[in-house]
N, CA and C atoms as an extended XYZ file, in Angstrom:
195
Properties=species:S:1:pos:R:3:atomname:S:1:resname:S:1:resid:I:1 pbc="F F F"
N      -118.936       86.939       13.266 N   MET     1
C      -118.050       88.075       13.305 CA  MET     1
C      -116.791       87.692       14.084 C   MET     1
N      -115.648       88.012       13.528 N   LYS     2
C      -114.374       87.680       14.156 CA  LYS     2
C      -114.062       88.668       15.278 C   LYS     2
N      -113.648       88.136       16.420 N   ARG     3
C      -113.283       88.981       17.552 CA  ARG     3
C      -111.865       89.494       17.389 C   ARG     3
N      -111.686       90.730       17.749 N   ILE     4
C      -110.347       91.321       17.745 CA  ILE     4
C      -109.835       91.299       19.175 C   ILE     4
N      -108.713       90.653       19.381 N   THR     5
C      -108.101       90.633       20.700 CA  THR     5
C      -106.691       91.195       20.595 C   THR     5
N      -106.343       92.034       21.527 N   LEU     6
C      -105.020       92.651       21.550 CA  LEU     6
C      -104.304       92.260       22.833 C   LEU     6
N      -103.074       91.850       22.693 N   THR     7
C      -102.260       91.551       23.865 CA  THR     7
C      -101.755       92.874       24.451 C   THR     7
N      -101.308       92.867       25.690 N   PRO     8
C      -100.747       94.100       26.257 CA  PRO     8
C       -99.594       94.652       25.406 C   PRO     8
N       -98.763       93.779       24.877 N   ALA     9
C       -97.642       94.234       24.037 CA  ALA     9
C       -98.152       94.913       22.772 C   ALA     9
N       -99.207       94.386       22.179 N   GLN    10
C       -99.768       94.998       20.972 CA  GLN    10
C      -100.380       96.354       21.286 C   GLN    10
N      -101.071       96.451       22.418 N   ARG    11
C      -101.651       97.738       22.805 CA  ARG    11
C      -100.561       98.774       23.066 C   ARG    11
N       -99.468       98.366       23.748 N   ARG    12
C       -98.344       99.294       23.977 CA  ARG    12
C       -97.752       99.765       22.658 C   ARG    12
N       -97.574       98.858       21.692 N   PHE    13
C       -97.013       99.219       20.391 CA  PHE    13
C       -97.909      100.231       19.679 C   PHE    13
N       -99.216       99.960       19.659 N   ILE    14
C      -100.144      100.865       18.979 CA  ILE    14
C      -100.135      102.228       19.651 C   ILE    14
N      -100.147      102.243       20.982 N   TYR    15
C      -100.152      103.512       21.704 CA  TYR    15
C       -98.885      104.312       21.398 C   TYR    15
N       -97.739      103.656       21.437 N   ARG    16
C       -96.469      104.348       21.137 CA  ARG    16
C       -96.433      104.854       19.700 C   ARG    16
N       -96.957      104.067       18.776 N   LEU    17
C       -97.009      104.481       17.380 CA  LEU    17
C       -97.885      105.719       17.224 C   LEU    17
N       -99.046      105.725       17.867 N   LEU    18
C       -99.944      106.874       17.776 CA  LEU    18
C       -99.331      108.127       18.399 C   LEU    18
N       -98.617      107.957       19.503 N   VAL    19
C       -97.946      109.104       20.120 CA  VAL    19
C       -96.900      109.669       19.164 C   VAL    19
N       -96.126      108.790       18.528 N   ALA    20
C       -95.104      109.235       17.583 CA  ALA    20
C       -95.735      109.928       16.372 C   ALA    20
N       -96.818      109.364       15.853 N   LEU    21
C       -97.495      109.990       14.710 CA  LEU    21
C       -98.078      111.352       15.085 C   LEU    21
N       -98.620      111.456       16.289 N   ALA    22
C       -99.159      112.743       16.733 CA  ALA    22
C       -98.039      113.778       16.846 C   ALA    22
N       -96.890      113.370       17.349 N   ALA    23
C       -95.758      114.291       17.463 CA  ALA    23
C       -95.306      114.773       16.092 C   ALA    23
N       -95.241      113.871       15.134 N   VAL    24
C       -94.852      114.252       13.767 CA  VAL    24
C       -95.885      115.209       13.177 C   VAL    24
N       -97.159      114.942       13.410 N   ALA    25
C       -98.215      115.818       12.889 CA  ALA    25
C       -98.104      117.222       13.485 C   ALA    25
N       -97.730      117.314       14.757 N   VAL    26
C       -97.559      118.629       15.387 CA  VAL    26
C       -96.351      119.339       14.787 C   VAL    26
N       -95.250      118.623       14.626 N   VAL    27
C       -94.038      119.228       14.078 CA  VAL    27
C       -94.286      119.786       12.682 C   VAL    27
N       -95.054      119.070       11.869 N   TYR    28
C       -95.318      119.513       10.501 CA  TYR    28
C       -96.556      120.404       10.383 C   TYR    28
N       -97.116      120.806       11.513 N   GLY    29
C       -98.217      121.754       11.502 CA  GLY    29
C       -99.548      121.184       11.059 C   GLY    29
N       -99.710      119.881       11.086 N   ARG    30
C      -100.969      119.264       10.659 CA  ARG    30
C      -102.021      119.304       11.760 C   ARG    30
N      -101.585      119.424       13.014 N   MET    31
C      -102.514      119.579       14.131 CA  MET    31
C      -101.793      120.302       15.258 C   MET    31
N      -102.582      120.868       16.143 N   SER    32
C      -102.003      121.584       17.283 CA  SER    32
C      -101.637      120.584       18.378 C   SER    32
N      -100.887      121.083       19.362 N   GLN    33
C      -100.536      120.226       20.493 CA  GLN    33
C      -101.783      119.790       21.254 C   GLN    33
N      -102.749      120.683       21.359 N   ALA    34
C      -103.991      120.350       22.067 CA  ALA    34
C      -104.754      119.250       21.316 C   ALA    34
N      -104.822      119.358       19.994 N   GLU    35
C      -105.507      118.322       19.205 CA  GLU    35
C      -104.781      116.981       19.320 C   GLU    35
N      -103.464      117.029       19.282 N   ALA    36
C      -102.684      115.797       19.401 CA  ALA    36
C      -102.940      115.140       20.761 C   ALA    36
N      -102.987      115.952       21.812 N   ALA    37
C      -103.252      115.410       23.149 CA  ALA    37
C      -104.635      114.769       23.210 C   ALA    37
N      -105.610      115.375       22.560 N   GLN    38
C      -106.959      114.809       22.544 CA  GLN    38
C      -106.994      113.473       21.796 C   GLN    38
N      -106.329      113.390       20.648 N   TRP    39
C      -106.311      112.140       19.882 CA  TRP    39
C      -105.576      111.033       20.629 C   TRP    39
N      -104.459      111.384       21.258 N   VAL    40
C      -103.715      110.383       22.031 CA  VAL    40
C      -104.542      109.936       23.236 C   VAL    40
N      -105.244      110.855       23.862 N   GLY    41
C      -106.128      110.503       24.971 CA  GLY    41
C      -107.252      109.579       24.539 C   GLY    41
N      -107.831      109.853       23.390 N   LEU    42
C      -108.881      108.983       22.852 CA  LEU    42
C      -108.332      107.592       22.579 C   LEU    42
N      -107.154      107.525       22.000 N   ALA    43
C      -106.528      106.220       21.726 CA  ALA    43
C      -106.289      105.460       23.029 C   ALA    43
N      -105.869      106.155       24.071 N   ALA    44
C      -105.642      105.499       25.364 CA  ALA    44
C      -106.937      104.933       25.925 C   ALA    44
N      -108.022      105.673       25.780 N   ILE    45
C      -109.324      105.193       26.255 CA  ILE    45
C      -109.749      103.949       25.482 C   ILE    45
N      -109.602      103.982       24.171 N   ILE    46
C      -110.002      102.838       23.345 CA  ILE    46
C      -109.139      101.625       23.649 C   ILE    46
N      -107.826      101.817       23.704 N   LEU    47
C      -106.938      100.689       23.975 CA  LEU    47
C      -107.109      100.165       25.391 C   LEU    47
N      -107.368      101.051       26.328 N   GLY    48
C      -107.633      100.619       27.698 CA  GLY    48
C      -108.914       99.809       27.781 C   GLY    48
N      -109.922      100.236       27.031 N   GLY    49
C      -111.167       99.478       26.983 CA  GLY    49
C      -110.970       98.109       26.381 C   GLY    49
N      -110.132       98.027       25.344 N   ALA    50
C      -109.837       96.734       24.733 CA  ALA    50
C      -109.152       95.821       25.737 C   ALA    50
N      -108.282       96.384       26.555 N   GLY    51
C      -107.603       95.592       27.584 CA  GLY    51
C      -108.577       95.083       28.629 C   GLY    51
N      -109.543       95.920       28.990 N   ASN    52
C      -110.546       95.489       29.962 CA  ASN    52
C      -111.414       94.365       29.415 C   ASN    52
N      -111.776       94.449       28.151 N   VAL    53
C      -112.575       93.391       27.526 CA  VAL    53
C      -111.779       92.098       27.503 C   VAL    53
N      -110.511       92.182       27.127 N   LEU    54
C      -109.660       90.996       27.088 CA  LEU    54
C      -109.525       90.395       28.483 C   LEU    54
N      -109.329       91.220       29.482 N   ALA    55
C      -109.212       90.725       30.846 CA  ALA    55
C      -110.509       90.064       31.304 C   ALA    55
N      -111.635       90.684       30.968 N   ASP    56
C      -112.932       90.139       31.354 CA  ASP    56
C      -113.175       88.769       30.728 C   ASP    56
N      -112.750       88.593       29.501 N   ARG    57
C      -112.964       87.322       28.813 CA  ARG    57
C      -112.056       86.218       29.341 C   ARG    57
N      -111.021       86.571       30.079 N   ASN    58
C      -110.082       85.581       30.563 CA  ASN    58
C      -110.170       85.347       32.067 C   ASN    58
N      -111.232       85.813       32.675 N   VAL    59
C      -111.460       85.566       34.102 CA  VAL    59
C      -112.123       84.201       34.235 C   VAL    59
N      -111.557       83.326       35.081 N   PRO    60
C      -112.164       82.008       35.262 CA  PRO    60
C      -113.575       82.138       35.852 C   PRO    60
N      -114.448       81.269       35.430 N   THR    61
C      -115.801       81.247       35.960 CA  THR    61
C      -116.003       79.953       36.733 C   THR    61
N      -116.983       79.954       37.567 N   GLY    62
C      -117.262       78.744       38.331 CA  GLY    62
C      -116.643       78.788       39.701 C   GLY    62
N      -116.393       77.611       40.251 N   ASP    63
C      -115.891       77.478       41.626 CA  ASP    63
C      -114.391       77.241       41.663 C   ASP    63
N      -113.617       77.911       40.862 N   HIS    64
C      -112.164       77.699       40.779 CA  HIS    64
C      -111.406       78.727       41.583 C   HIS    64
N      -111.784       78.950       42.811 N   GLU    65
C      -111.092       79.970       43.615 CA  GLU    65
C      -110.192       79.360       44.613 C   GLU    65
């Protein structure tokens, strides 16, 4: 299985894109402001988790302190 890794720049881009899409959905009445806030919050949790996984995989192991 191929691992998905996201750089901080990629996570920022995705987060900004989702915020913009949520705003457009609210303007056009496709979702409420509360729903948009929940979806953006969920995206932040997922992207933040991806960042933590990436950071964890790049921590040196062994006696390299």
